[in-house]
XYZ file of C-alpha atoms in Angstrom:
776
model
C 71.551 -157.855 -35.505
C 69.445 -160.130 -33.924
C 66.274 -159.970 -34.867
C 63.015 -161.226 -32.180
C 60.739 -163.952 -33.379
C 57.491 -163.036 -35.045
C 54.459 -162.880 -32.182
C 52.039 -165.151 -33.021
C 48.113 -163.695 -32.684
C 45.191 -166.218 -32.124
C 41.685 -166.272 -33.430
C 39.522 -166.225 -29.661
C 38.211 -169.299 -29.439
C 33.606 -168.935 -29.619
C 31.351 -170.175 -27.331
C 30.280 -173.563 -28.143
C 26.543 -175.341 -27.592
C 25.803 -178.726 -26.124
C 23.320 -180.428 -24.899
C 22.601 -179.020 -21.630
C 22.495 -174.615 -23.793
C 25.488 -172.374 -24.147
C 28.590 -172.764 -22.506
C 31.057 -169.512 -20.883
C 34.668 -169.547 -22.277
C 37.306 -167.345 -20.854
C 38.864 -164.652 -22.902
C 41.851 -163.457 -20.906
C 43.397 -162.781 -24.316
C 44.110 -159.911 -25.625
C 45.942 -158.350 -29.017
C 48.853 -156.335 -28.318
C 49.816 -153.296 -30.229
C 52.453 -153.278 -33.033
C 55.647 -151.166 -32.635
C 57.133 -149.983 -35.705
C 60.092 -147.911 -36.160
C 59.883 -145.508 -38.826
C 62.421 -144.471 -42.064
C 63.238 -148.636 -41.368
C 66.385 -149.460 -43.742
C 64.356 -152.988 -44.733
C 64.816 -154.537 -46.431
C 61.429 -155.581 -47.105
C 59.050 -156.406 -47.666
C 59.712 -157.383 -43.313
C 57.363 -159.532 -41.328
C 55.588 -157.796 -38.430
C 53.326 -160.774 -36.581
C 51.711 -164.063 -37.951
C 48.029 -164.311 -37.958
C 46.595 -168.143 -36.741
C 43.214 -169.768 -36.232
C 43.319 -173.243 -34.592
C 40.822 -174.524 -37.294
C 43.687 -174.776 -39.354
C 43.983 -178.343 -37.666
C 41.000 -179.380 -39.077
C 40.157 -176.944 -42.463
C 42.203 -175.382 -44.547
C 41.733 -171.417 -43.506
C 42.468 -168.797 -45.526
C 44.287 -165.314 -43.962
C 43.182 -161.418 -45.241
C 43.510 -157.726 -43.843
C 41.911 -154.651 -44.311
C 41.943 -150.919 -43.260
C 43.626 -148.503 -43.894
C 47.136 -149.261 -46.048
C 45.940 -151.979 -46.592
C 43.216 -152.304 -48.756
C 42.482 -148.420 -48.408
C 45.111 -145.504 -49.733
C 48.061 -145.977 -48.594
C 47.264 -149.104 -50.594
C 50.015 -151.952 -49.918
C 51.555 -150.612 -47.009
C 50.617 -153.987 -45.228
C 50.723 -157.203 -46.605
C 49.511 -161.205 -45.579
C 50.175 -164.445 -46.859
C 47.223 -165.506 -47.247
C 47.823 -169.476 -46.432
C 50.373 -169.337 -43.513
C 48.986 -165.809 -42.707
C 52.500 -163.907 -42.275
C 51.666 -160.491 -42.117
C 54.519 -158.368 -43.387
C 55.688 -153.697 -44.398
C 56.195 -153.179 -47.685
C 58.284 -149.721 -47.511
C 59.531 -147.325 -44.821
C 57.071 -145.903 -42.743
C 56.865 -141.952 -41.932
C 55.413 -141.181 -38.432
C 55.680 -137.582 -38.899
C 52.516 -138.639 -41.746
C 50.146 -140.739 -40.946
C 51.238 -142.112 -36.897
C 49.009 -145.503 -36.355
C 46.719 -147.683 -38.553
C 43.780 -150.032 -37.376
C 43.459 -152.929 -39.780
C 41.160 -156.095 -39.371
C 42.495 -159.341 -40.114
C 40.138 -162.187 -41.407
C 39.809 -165.888 -41.248
C 38.018 -167.565 -43.952
C 37.867 -171.585 -45.157
C 38.198 -173.167 -48.672
C 34.544 -171.988 -49.868
C 35.037 -167.985 -48.058
C 32.949 -169.060 -45.806
C 33.768 -166.843 -42.374
C 35.354 -169.152 -39.676
C 36.492 -166.974 -37.598
C 35.208 -163.621 -36.223
C 37.967 -160.546 -37.172
C 39.968 -158.661 -35.082
C 42.195 -155.649 -34.892
C 45.422 -155.199 -35.234
C 46.325 -151.671 -34.671
C 50.037 -150.859 -35.682
C 51.781 -147.529 -34.518
C 54.922 -146.071 -35.542
C 57.833 -145.168 -33.865
C 59.469 -141.766 -33.892
C 63.216 -141.254 -35.105
C 64.647 -138.903 -34.359
C 64.576 -137.362 -38.192
C 63.871 -133.378 -37.870
C 65.408 -130.575 -36.328
C 63.894 -127.859 -35.066
C 62.944 -125.366 -36.775
C 62.845 -121.428 -36.548
C 59.238 -120.014 -37.707
C 61.840 -116.675 -39.154
C 65.551 -116.596 -39.348
C 65.888 -113.181 -37.902
C 63.617 -111.608 -34.766
C 63.091 -108.625 -33.088
C 62.849 -107.088 -29.952
C 63.478 -104.298 -27.591
C 64.928 -103.713 -24.265
C 64.873 -99.979 -22.754
C 67.505 -98.408 -21.668
C 68.372 -98.858 -17.988
C 66.688 -101.572 -17.325
C 67.704 -103.536 -14.622
C 68.437 -107.151 -14.836
C 66.223 -109.582 -14.605
C 64.019 -107.692 -17.187
C 61.950 -109.356 -19.906
C 63.176 -108.702 -23.705
C 61.235 -110.777 -26.125
C 60.731 -114.786 -26.837
C 62.133 -117.174 -29.586
C 60.231 -120.596 -30.604
C 60.839 -123.441 -32.661
C 58.903 -126.961 -33.868
C 60.408 -129.663 -34.064
C 58.279 -132.584 -35.641
C 59.402 -135.484 -34.280
C 56.988 -136.498 -31.446
C 57.218 -133.841 -28.350
C 56.764 -136.694 -25.318
C 60.195 -138.405 -25.896
C 63.679 -136.188 -26.269
C 63.122 -136.584 -30.639
C 61.389 -133.495 -29.545
C 62.073 -131.445 -27.332
C 64.412 -128.516 -27.571
C 66.548 -126.699 -25.991
C 67.844 -123.572 -26.865
C 70.795 -120.805 -25.983
C 72.976 -118.355 -27.286
C 75.932 -118.482 -29.374
C 76.895 -115.035 -29.908
C 76.498 -111.800 -29.089
C 77.748 -108.078 -30.739
C 78.736 -106.059 -29.738
C 80.333 -106.942 -26.665
C 79.640 -103.612 -25.198
C 79.712 -103.848 -21.434
C 79.927 -107.362 -21.349
C 80.211 -110.004 -24.002
C 76.861 -111.879 -22.079
C 74.543 -108.809 -21.762
C 71.473 -111.406 -22.232
C 70.714 -114.344 -21.776
C 67.695 -117.072 -22.791
C 66.002 -119.493 -21.079
C 66.676 -123.471 -22.506
C 63.834 -124.319 -22.158
C 60.883 -121.593 -22.623
C 63.482 -119.443 -25.613
C 62.135 -115.409 -23.249
C 65.250 -113.511 -24.120
C 66.210 -111.459 -20.445
C 69.175 -108.945 -19.806
C 71.813 -110.648 -17.799
C 73.087 -107.317 -16.584
C 72.943 -102.898 -15.772
C 74.380 -101.312 -18.264
C 72.413 -100.400 -20.496
C 72.925 -97.453 -23.430
C 71.315 -95.990 -26.173
C 73.662 -93.353 -26.581
C 76.788 -95.983 -26.319
C 74.432 -99.212 -28.558
C 71.489 -98.431 -29.639
C 71.283 -102.319 -31.169
C 72.439 -105.708 -30.523
C 72.781 -108.941 -32.596
C 71.962 -112.220 -30.681
C 72.759 -115.784 -32.352
C 70.212 -117.996 -30.635
C 70.805 -121.905 -31.200
C 67.641 -124.718 -31.295
C 68.354 -128.390 -30.255
C 66.653 -130.636 -29.883
C 67.054 -134.748 -27.541
C 67.078 -132.271 -24.551
C 69.554 -129.969 -25.901
C 71.822 -133.140 -26.062
C 74.465 -131.740 -28.464
C 76.523 -135.068 -29.464
C 72.960 -136.517 -30.232
C 70.384 -133.745 -31.186
C 70.062 -132.024 -34.054
C 70.048 -128.098 -34.304
C 69.430 -125.386 -36.034
C 70.120 -120.940 -35.590
C 67.959 -118.023 -35.294
C 69.044 -114.294 -34.901
C 67.672 -112.195 -32.519
C 67.973 -108.287 -33.671
C 67.119 -106.312 -30.387
C 66.734 -102.506 -29.754
C 67.771 -100.719 -27.337
C 64.961 -98.238 -26.712
C 65.176 -94.803 -25.349
C 64.741 -93.227 -22.315
C 64.938 -89.642 -20.784
C 68.265 -89.999 -19.191
C 69.549 -86.932 -20.523
C 68.430 -83.101 -20.008
C 68.699 -80.550 -22.817
C 71.631 -78.201 -22.140
C 72.118 -74.315 -23.627
C 75.265 -74.211 -25.503
C 75.736 -70.821 -24.153
C 74.910 -69.302 -20.503
C 74.104 -66.272 -22.547
C 71.838 -65.103 -25.433
C 71.989 -61.561 -26.948
C 69.324 -60.107 -29.428
C 67.484 -56.772 -30.826
C 63.802 -55.652 -31.495
C 63.439 -52.438 -33.533
C 59.965 -51.173 -31.518
C 56.675 -51.193 -32.391
C 57.593 -54.281 -34.539
C 55.370 -57.841 -33.956
C 55.716 -61.651 -35.196
C 59.915 -61.254 -36.103
C 62.395 -63.590 -34.185
C 65.465 -61.335 -31.739
C 67.577 -64.066 -30.956
C 68.221 -67.591 -31.253
C 68.756 -70.276 -28.721
C 70.856 -73.366 -29.525
C 70.637 -76.601 -27.326
C 72.014 -80.224 -27.075
C 69.970 -82.928 -26.366
C 71.893 -86.630 -26.984
C 68.278 -88.379 -26.708
C 66.547 -90.275 -29.460
C 66.077 -86.643 -31.985
C 62.655 -86.057 -32.986
C 61.524 -87.213 -30.346
C 58.859 -86.492 -27.187
C 63.006 -87.710 -24.703
C 64.542 -84.683 -27.333
C 61.708 -82.285 -28.373
C 62.514 -78.550 -26.324
C 60.763 -76.608 -24.225
C 62.050 -73.439 -23.821
C 60.269 -71.055 -21.145
C 61.334 -66.980 -20.186
C 61.136 -67.335 -16.349
C 62.386 -63.725 -15.319
C 62.505 -60.209 -17.137
C 59.394 -60.277 -19.659
C 55.957 -59.254 -16.711
C 53.796 -58.124 -19.630
C 54.328 -60.843 -22.283
C 56.117 -59.209 -24.803
C 57.847 -61.997 -26.020
C 57.567 -65.650 -27.015
C 59.969 -68.345 -27.680
C 58.488 -70.850 -30.667
C 60.729 -74.346 -30.773
C 62.309 -75.176 -34.445
C 61.047 -78.967 -34.999
C 64.380 -79.879 -37.215
C 66.938 -78.482 -35.285
C 65.456 -78.023 -32.048
C 66.699 -74.518 -31.475
C 63.692 -71.694 -29.708
C 63.305 -68.859 -31.741
C 62.693 -65.524 -29.872
C 59.802 -64.045 -31.222
C 58.363 -60.035 -29.885
C 54.756 -61.616 -29.850
C 53.805 -57.678 -28.003
C 54.878 -54.487 -29.806
C 57.679 -52.439 -27.831
C 58.099 -48.947 -26.791
C 61.333 -47.650 -27.035
C 61.198 -44.821 -24.982
C 59.834 -47.412 -21.594
C 61.980 -50.016 -22.420
C 65.506 -49.565 -23.650
C 66.860 -53.181 -23.332
C 64.959 -56.620 -21.312
C 66.850 -58.840 -19.685
C 64.971 -62.822 -19.809
C 66.021 -65.898 -18.040
C 65.253 -68.770 -20.204
C 64.590 -72.377 -18.869
C 64.695 -75.023 -21.277
C 63.495 -78.629 -21.066
C 62.085 -82.362 -22.947
C 58.722 -82.242 -24.152
C 58.870 -85.217 -21.576
C 59.546 -85.742 -18.637
C 62.940 -86.700 -16.793
C 63.745 -90.601 -16.055
C 63.673 -91.313 -12.520
C 66.636 -90.773 -10.583
C 67.761 -88.259 -13.873
C 68.267 -84.446 -11.936
C 67.657 -82.195 -14.736
C 70.887 -79.809 -15.528
C 72.125 -75.797 -14.691
C 73.278 -75.484 -18.818
C 69.323 -76.148 -18.436
C 68.981 -71.937 -18.046
C 70.587 -68.947 -19.791
C 69.899 -65.827 -19.304
C 69.056 -63.640 -22.928
C 69.512 -59.230 -23.458
C 67.135 -58.155 -26.145
C 68.520 -54.236 -27.278
C 65.317 -52.000 -28.336
C 65.321 -49.914 -31.705
C 64.698 -47.143 -31.642
C 62.725 -45.510 -34.473
C 61.059 -42.569 -35.091
C 57.699 -42.482 -34.892
C 54.985 -40.416 -35.696
C 53.144 -37.529 -33.900
C 49.768 -38.556 -31.865
C 47.005 -36.539 -31.119
C 45.687 -37.043 -27.632
C 42.726 -36.912 -27.934
C 41.561 -38.000 -31.303
C 39.289 -36.620 -32.755
C 38.012 -33.793 -30.595
C 34.833 -32.434 -30.406
C 34.544 -28.323 -30.086
C 31.419 -27.260 -29.472
C 30.185 -23.284 -30.097
C 26.505 -21.785 -31.673
C 26.505 -21.276 -35.708
C 26.810 -17.455 -36.429
C 30.150 -16.812 -34.486
C 32.528 -14.172 -37.282
C 35.799 -15.026 -38.850
C 39.027 -15.035 -36.992
C 36.954 -16.432 -34.122
C 40.143 -19.008 -31.643
C 38.144 -22.410 -31.281
C 41.301 -24.626 -29.729
C 44.613 -25.497 -29.561
C 44.683 -28.546 -31.332
C 48.283 -30.014 -30.479
C 50.156 -33.004 -30.973
C 52.848 -34.721 -28.740
C 55.843 -36.896 -29.333
C 56.296 -40.100 -28.446
C 60.049 -40.040 -29.290
C 61.051 -38.193 -25.889
C 64.958 -38.996 -26.855
C 64.540 -37.385 -29.938
C 65.136 -33.247 -30.544
C 62.179 -32.881 -33.238
C 59.944 -30.187 -34.024
C 56.313 -29.966 -34.666
C 54.679 -28.783 -37.725
C 50.932 -28.410 -38.432
C 48.930 -28.452 -41.747
C 45.652 -28.796 -43.034
C 44.562 -31.690 -44.700
C 41.106 -31.727 -44.951
C 38.261 -28.888 -44.009
C 34.939 -29.023 -47.212
C 33.668 -26.005 -46.257
C 36.912 -23.815 -46.010
C 35.694 -22.774 -42.698
C 38.754 -23.740 -39.952
C 43.178 -22.520 -40.552
C 45.298 -23.829 -38.365
C 48.529 -22.301 -37.028
C 51.478 -24.538 -38.681
C 54.145 -24.287 -35.142
C 51.048 -24.830 -32.376
C 48.251 -25.651 -33.644
C 45.804 -22.939 -33.210
C 42.526 -23.365 -34.994
C 40.573 -19.878 -35.605
C 37.174 -19.750 -38.087
C 37.918 -18.073 -41.501
C 34.273 -17.316 -42.388
C 30.605 -17.746 -40.477
C 29.857 -21.166 -38.682
C 26.241 -22.316 -40.626
C 24.328 -25.059 -38.851
C 21.880 -25.408 -42.121
C 25.314 -26.143 -43.818
C 25.366 -29.287 -46.612
C 28.193 -29.845 -45.228
C 26.990 -29.770 -41.623
C 25.614 -34.065 -40.473
C 23.624 -34.062 -37.765
C 24.753 -30.828 -36.567
C 28.523 -31.655 -37.340
C 31.221 -30.383 -38.981
C 34.311 -32.164 -39.050
C 37.711 -30.966 -40.206
C 41.333 -32.922 -39.984
C 44.290 -31.531 -39.184
C 48.493 -32.883 -39.976
C 51.183 -32.799 -37.577
C 54.226 -33.985 -39.041
C 57.421 -33.984 -37.423
C 61.177 -33.432 -38.738
C 62.602 -36.752 -38.020
C 64.407 -39.251 -40.419
C 62.493 -40.334 -41.381
C 59.748 -38.057 -41.264
C 56.225 -39.144 -39.478
C 52.593 -37.903 -38.547
C 49.793 -38.312 -37.541
C 45.869 -37.282 -37.968
C 43.450 -35.824 -35.744
C 39.846 -34.657 -36.407
C 38.030 -31.638 -34.102
C 35.153 -30.170 -33.762
C 31.445 -30.257 -32.872
C 29.704 -26.994 -33.787
C 26.223 -26.535 -32.514
C 23.121 -24.635 -33.892
C 22.919 -20.563 -34.128
C 19.417 -20.396 -33.833
C 18.679 -18.137 -30.970
C 18.486 -20.389 -28.234
C 15.471 -20.386 -25.974
C 15.582 -21.310 -21.654
C 13.691 -24.230 -20.458
C 10.279 -23.872 -19.174
C 8.302 -26.148 -16.986
C 4.089 -26.124 -16.724
C 2.098 -27.436 -14.654
C -2.262 -26.901 -14.104
C -2.652 -23.697 -12.201
C -4.035 -23.380 -8.388
C -4.108 -28.027 -8.269
C -6.180 -28.857 -5.263
C -4.170 -30.344 -2.038
C -5.815 -32.066 0.502
C -3.841 -31.066 3.773
C -3.437 -33.224 6.292
C -4.583 -36.918 4.169
C -1.732 -39.209 4.258
C -0.309 -40.471 1.408
C 0.641 -37.366 0.802
C -0.444 -36.014 -2.806
C 1.866 -35.035 -5.981
C 1.881 -33.001 -8.604
C 3.719 -33.890 -11.874
C 5.683 -31.310 -13.711
C 6.703 -31.398 -17.671
C 9.468 -29.509 -19.204
C 10.146 -28.046 -22.140
C 13.167 -26.997 -24.121
C 14.763 -25.144 -27.214
C 12.486 -25.748 -30.249
C 15.364 -26.294 -32.160
C 15.961 -29.909 -30.382
C 18.695 -31.891 -29.040
C 21.256 -31.165 -28.278
C 19.562 -28.127 -26.790
C 16.952 -29.809 -24.960
C 17.225 -32.609 -22.380
C 17.364 -33.970 -19.691
C 16.483 -31.679 -17.151
C 17.285 -30.354 -13.740
C 14.748 -29.800 -11.381
C 15.740 -28.122 -8.022
C 13.987 -26.112 -5.041
C 15.679 -22.583 -4.773
C 17.456 -22.763 -1.580
C 15.397 -19.173 -1.208
C 12.939 -19.334 1.245
C 13.719 -21.929 3.138
C 10.118 -22.739 4.073
C 9.879 -23.390 -0.238
C 11.838 -26.853 0.551
C 11.313 -27.708 4.394
C 7.654 -27.880 3.184
C 7.911 -29.330 -0.483
C 10.321 -31.773 -2.462
C 10.656 -32.512 -6.367
C 11.709 -35.342 -7.603
C 12.539 -36.482 -10.698
C 10.876 -39.134 -13.231
C 13.379 -38.855 -16.307
C 15.018 -36.163 -18.491
C 11.330 -34.435 -19.266
C 9.318 -35.295 -16.016
C 9.364 -34.177 -12.311
C 7.176 -35.103 -8.956
C 6.989 -31.918 -6.402
C 4.951 -33.296 -3.628
C 4.498 -31.817 0.425
C 7.061 -33.363 2.793
C 5.647 -32.269 5.928
C 2.480 -33.898 7.246
C 0.199 -31.256 7.700
C -0.460 -27.947 6.492
C -2.690 -25.026 6.449
C -5.563 -24.512 3.238
C -4.686 -22.208 1.004
C -2.980 -21.061 -2.167
C 0.552 -21.449 -2.446
C 3.028 -20.955 -4.979
C 6.061 -22.530 -5.081
C 8.877 -21.882 -6.951
C 11.002 -23.867 -9.391
C 14.514 -24.074 -11.148
C 14.588 -26.226 -14.512
C 17.811 -26.472 -16.313
C 19.174 -27.732 -20.025
C 21.637 -30.058 -21.545
C 23.100 -27.422 -23.860
C 26.138 -25.863 -23.479
C 26.207 -23.705 -21.608
C 23.427 -24.591 -20.076
C 20.416 -22.241 -19.603
C 17.899 -22.378 -16.833
C 14.176 -20.860 -15.561
C 12.881 -19.879 -12.535
C 8.897 -20.858 -12.328
C 6.073 -20.961 -9.893
C 3.918 -23.646 -9.237
C 0.526 -22.438 -7.539
C -1.252 -25.119 -5.141
C -4.183 -24.834 -3.598
C -4.398 -26.929 -0.093
C -8.358 -28.165 0.487
C -9.724 -28.938 4.431
C -10.540 -32.891 4.517
C -13.857 -33.590 5.033
C -15.199 -34.291 8.287
C -16.239 -37.974 7.543
C -13.302 -38.629 5.278
C -14.547 -39.211 2.632
C -12.135 -40.144 -0.817
C -14.207 -39.995 -3.687
C -14.401 -36.248 -3.521
C -10.842 -36.341 -2.986
C -10.407 -38.034 -6.428
C -12.629 -35.960 -8.437
C -10.673 -32.806 -6.900
C -7.285 -33.833 -7.821
C -9.056 -35.418 -11.568
C -10.044 -32.009 -12.339
C -6.951 -30.321 -11.332
C -5.471 -32.185 -14.169
C -3.511 -34.350 -11.953
C -3.861 -38.086 -13.128
C -4.545 -40.859 -11.239
C -0.644 -40.766 -9.728
C -1.514 -38.532 -6.777
C -4.560 -41.697 -6.186
C -2.476 -44.282 -6.597
C -0.177 -43.406 -3.893
C -2.519 -42.706 -1.912
C -3.351 -46.436 -1.942
C -0.488 -47.807 -1.753
C 0.413 -45.421 1.707
C -3.191 -47.112 2.712
C -1.798 -50.506 2.056
C 1.288 -50.265 4.249
C -0.598 -48.450 6.958
C -2.617 -51.985 7.039
C -0.057 -53.768 6.734
C 1.817 -51.877 9.521
C -1.482 -52.369 11.635
C -1.437 -56.451 10.873
C 2.322 -56.596 12.651
C 1.590 -54.643 15.357
C -1.276 -56.805 16.248
C 0.467 -59.854 16.044
C 3.228 -58.701 18.125
C 0.915 -58.052 20.731
C -1.570 -61.032 20.976
C 1.853 -62.788 21.194
C 3.443 -61.429 23.773
C 0.122 -61.970 25.037
C 0.254 -65.345 24.329
C 3.436 -65.601 26.586
C 2.982 -63.880 29.593
C -0.884 -65.837 30.128
C -0.407 -68.364 32.833
C -2.289 -71.660 31.510
C -4.777 -73.539 32.806
C -3.899 -76.816 32.621
C -1.221 -78.752 34.933
C 2.020 -77.945 33.306
C 2.717 -81.548 34.349
C -0.087 -82.818 31.656
C 0.511 -80.248 29.581
C 1.026 -82.519 26.786
C 2.585 -79.633 24.110
C 6.019 -80.584 22.880
C 6.784 -83.734 25.399
C 8.767 -86.974 24.973
C 7.349 -90.166 25.061
C 10.007 -93.063 25.516
C 8.700 -96.502 23.633
C 12.393 -98.069 24.323
C 12.115 -99.602 27.199
C 11.738 -102.892 27.392
C 13.274 -105.097 30.235
C 11.694 -107.077 32.150
C 14.499 -106.459 36.000
C 16.518 -109.382 37.257
C 14.399 -111.846 35.863
C 15.817 -112.014 32.507
C 19.277 -112.375 34.127
C 18.392 -116.179 34.510
C 19.905 -118.187 32.542
C 19.581 -121.519 32.800
C 23.688 -122.822 30.504
C 23.291 -126.247 31.644
C 21.297 -126.884 28.194
C 23.666 -125.982 26.403
C 26.187 -128.103 28.136
C 27.130 -131.694 26.898
C 25.270 -133.632 29.367
C 26.709 -136.474 30.854
C 24.633 -139.278 31.085
C 26.136 -140.584 27.777
C 27.654 -144.086 27.833
C 30.618 -143.493 25.435
C 31.749 -140.958 28.132
C 30.406 -142.007 30.758
C 33.784 -142.851 32.604
C 35.718 -139.629 32.008
C 36.998 -137.674 34.375
C 34.859 -134.068 35.457
C 35.734 -131.002 33.156
C 34.661 -129.171 29.967
C 34.338 -131.113 27.460
C 33.653 -130.063 24.075
C 30.801 -131.255 22.578
C 32.713 -132.042 18.834
C 34.553 -134.539 20.065
C 34.461 -138.359 18.376
C 34.725 -140.660 21.557
C 37.594 -142.723 20.294
C 40.205 -140.608 20.615
C 41.301 -139.895 24.213
C 39.868 -136.756 26.033
C 41.626 -133.804 26.534
C 42.379 -132.503 30.204
C 41.201 -128.654 31.272
C 40.275 -126.289 34.117
C 37.844 -127.894 36.390
C 34.792 -125.874 35.908
C 32.379 -125.683 38.592
C 28.630 -127.241 37.874
C 26.514 -125.022 40.757
C 25.703 -122.399 40.218
C 25.686 -121.948 36.551
C 27.629 -119.022 35.407
C 25.453 -115.950 35.330
C 27.394 -115.155 32.411
C 26.666 -116.643 28.861
C 29.618 -114.538 27.445
C 32.007 -116.236 29.552
C 30.599 -119.912 28.974
C 30.951 -119.419 25.260
C 34.356 -117.640 26.116
C 35.336 -121.261 27.456
C 34.649 -123.298 25.319
C 35.783 -121.729 22.399
C 38.501 -121.688 23.978
C 38.532 -125.280 25.146
C 38.830 -125.957 21.918
C 41.924 -123.938 20.284
C 43.809 -125.248 23.147
C 42.793 -128.513 22.307
C 45.722 -130.385 20.514
C 43.140 -133.138 19.096
C 40.619 -130.260 17.279
C 40.254 -131.871 13.404
C 41.728 -129.175 10.921
C 38.924 -127.102 9.770
C 37.120 -124.060 11.348
C 34.141 -125.607 13.435
C 32.827 -126.106 16.899
C 30.595 -128.861 16.219
C 31.079 -132.221 14.463
C 27.769 -133.587 12.816
C 29.192 -136.550 10.729
C 29.628 -139.330 13.513
C 27.010 -142.346 13.211
C 28.474 -144.546 16.437
C 32.152 -146.960 17.306
C 30.578 -149.898 15.674
C 28.321 -152.066 14.603
C 27.103 -155.534 15.387
C 26.929 -156.389 12.282
C 30.411 -156.498 11.610
C 32.250 -156.346 8.747
C 31.196 -157.518 4.816
C 34.542 -157.999 3.732
C 34.586 -161.683 4.502
C 32.134 -161.538 1.374
C 34.250 -162.175 -1.496
C 33.849 -163.130 -5.199
C 36.549 -164.577 -7.512
C 36.222 -164.037 -11.215
C 38.876 -166.824 -11.050
C 39.247 -170.138 -12.236
C 36.143 -172.313 -13.039
C 32.798 -172.819 -11.811
C 30.482 -175.454 -10.844
C 27.101 -174.420 -11.516
C 25.368 -177.975 -11.989
C 23.433 -177.756 -8.320
C 21.486 -175.075 -9.918
C 19.441 -178.211 -11.400
C 18.740 -179.131 -7.627
C 17.509 -175.544 -6.516
C 13.383 -176.332 -8.028
C 11.572 -174.722 -11.451
C 12.370 -170.686 -9.843
C 16.373 -171.191 -10.920
C 16.115 -173.704 -14.195
C 16.586 -170.818 -16.361
C 19.731 -169.766 -14.446
C 20.663 -174.369 -14.555
C 20.379 -173.811 -18.224
C 22.684 -171.134 -18.564
C 24.992 -171.632 -16.797
C 25.306 -175.958 -16.375
C 26.520 -177.921 -18.882
C 29.848 -180.417 -18.270
C 33.761 -179.694 -18.829
C 35.483 -177.649 -20.960
C 36.210 -178.596 -24.270
């Protein structure tokens, strides 16, 4: 093994003073860095460089080094012979622990005085391939959807090499060593050799066949060179994630079940499905739906989350007498939609037959409770009503029996076969068993089915025993009404019924008799509320005098009673001045209240509004028919004034386009042939030839001028490569000053500056600094 002789590093020479001042010396010496390979086997100490001062010919020199690795931790990695100036490395270096060192070399005389300025030494540790690539984990987990296309990203692996990544020692490359299982092909995946990204190579990933792959990945440095590089391996576990590519399939085309009538919240049939997707996932969870056969919504289907079965459940009671069986059509889907391109299976629809089982139902009373109205005091043995029950079991031959379940006063009895209710005692409204004029009794209806069923009913409502009085109407006798005085006057009427109270009182019905005919022709009655009505004069004018107006009042009892009353009304003539004050006083004296006065005010206001409307319409008609007093051309109403006329006539069309063209008087284009010239064209480029445009007369349309210039620029092969029609950075074709390249300066070679001494006292300072003798 040949080892090159160590490099000799010299201390640079210093500036020296002479009688003529400082003298500048050349300093073209650069200390090169020192490269030391790591993990060297020695022998140690191993010499690196030799450091020397040119003054060691005259005096004795002692050499030393300082810095990290010399006199600072880690100490004694480097050492130097103080007399010979040879520097050594004392042990193997590790680039991964420290890649460089910075030391300083010193030279002193025997007295310890510095004879040279310290010099910097840079020591770089050269990398060797002594580290394998390392994976952070030994096992990596990734996933990919089943059915993924080739080139789909799966996962990323990365290995780290402590060696220098700028060299081949730290450049890692990846490859797949094996794949388990080999289905459907042995090479379903590939890995990017530089980035470590794993992607799919082929199609055919099916979770239902292979749900997981195991891949061994190898990382090798030296750019993947298997002969010189170091390697390491890791395992990638790739899970194939499920997509909804398998629709649920019902295990049978038909299902059946039965349900007793009038039962709810019971499961009557069980539907089973098969789904090959991942269990208990949205792709596997079944959702059942009834699409026909149950318009009212008697049934619903609940999915069992563990078995995925569908339980047909009754949510509304069914009636055997109405539906003996149901034929349902059921469809099943997944909670998640099917993947793109997957068609629904024909097995996702089935028929479900639900049979309804007849159950003995109790009889029922159609009107329950049943209200019966009778006057108190009816004798025993009086038939009140027939309280019959109905049996909903129309398809069973059954007999209904009636019995009394509750009769507090023991006033009633019921026929056991037909349900007729008969009194057994006199009804008394003041009995303690009567609450708010109502006596309650409960009866029972039982059929002879198996098992027997029964139903109850509650009659009746019993009224007063006292003698009812017919309703009467009251009004002030001889109330005064003014004839021919709008608005029409009115009289308030009050009715009074039985003194025993409801239900033999109001509300009352007020009406006028049909005979004689003049009553309804002259008068009208309107109901205000249950006890009050209003009698109004129907016609505009009635002869003064006293009139008897018959009135029929009917109460709300059972049966209703009526009474015919006669209201005497005095009609008075109006005074000549049509004063309203006497009228108001007369009505008040008659006991009519303020109702007539209010009605009269309302009619007066209505008349004033009507007169005002008629007056406005007449005035509008006159205004439309009346001729204007001024000339229609001078009428300024509803005229449209135009303010947008800005044209100046044909004078505005006289454009001087010569100002937009490049003048022909410029010297650098005088000799060019005439034609269309680009204003952004540089003079040094030959002008392209374009069609000649006439100069006089100028074009009349500025748009044509601009378009022609744009067309010339677009067709110019010498146009600059930017979107601009003008160039403003041209500064001329040349300069009389010539080139400044003749002002050369050189920093190489020695120069004589003694001529500065002849330039006078102003340059004495420069002469002292740069003047002097020859180099030593």
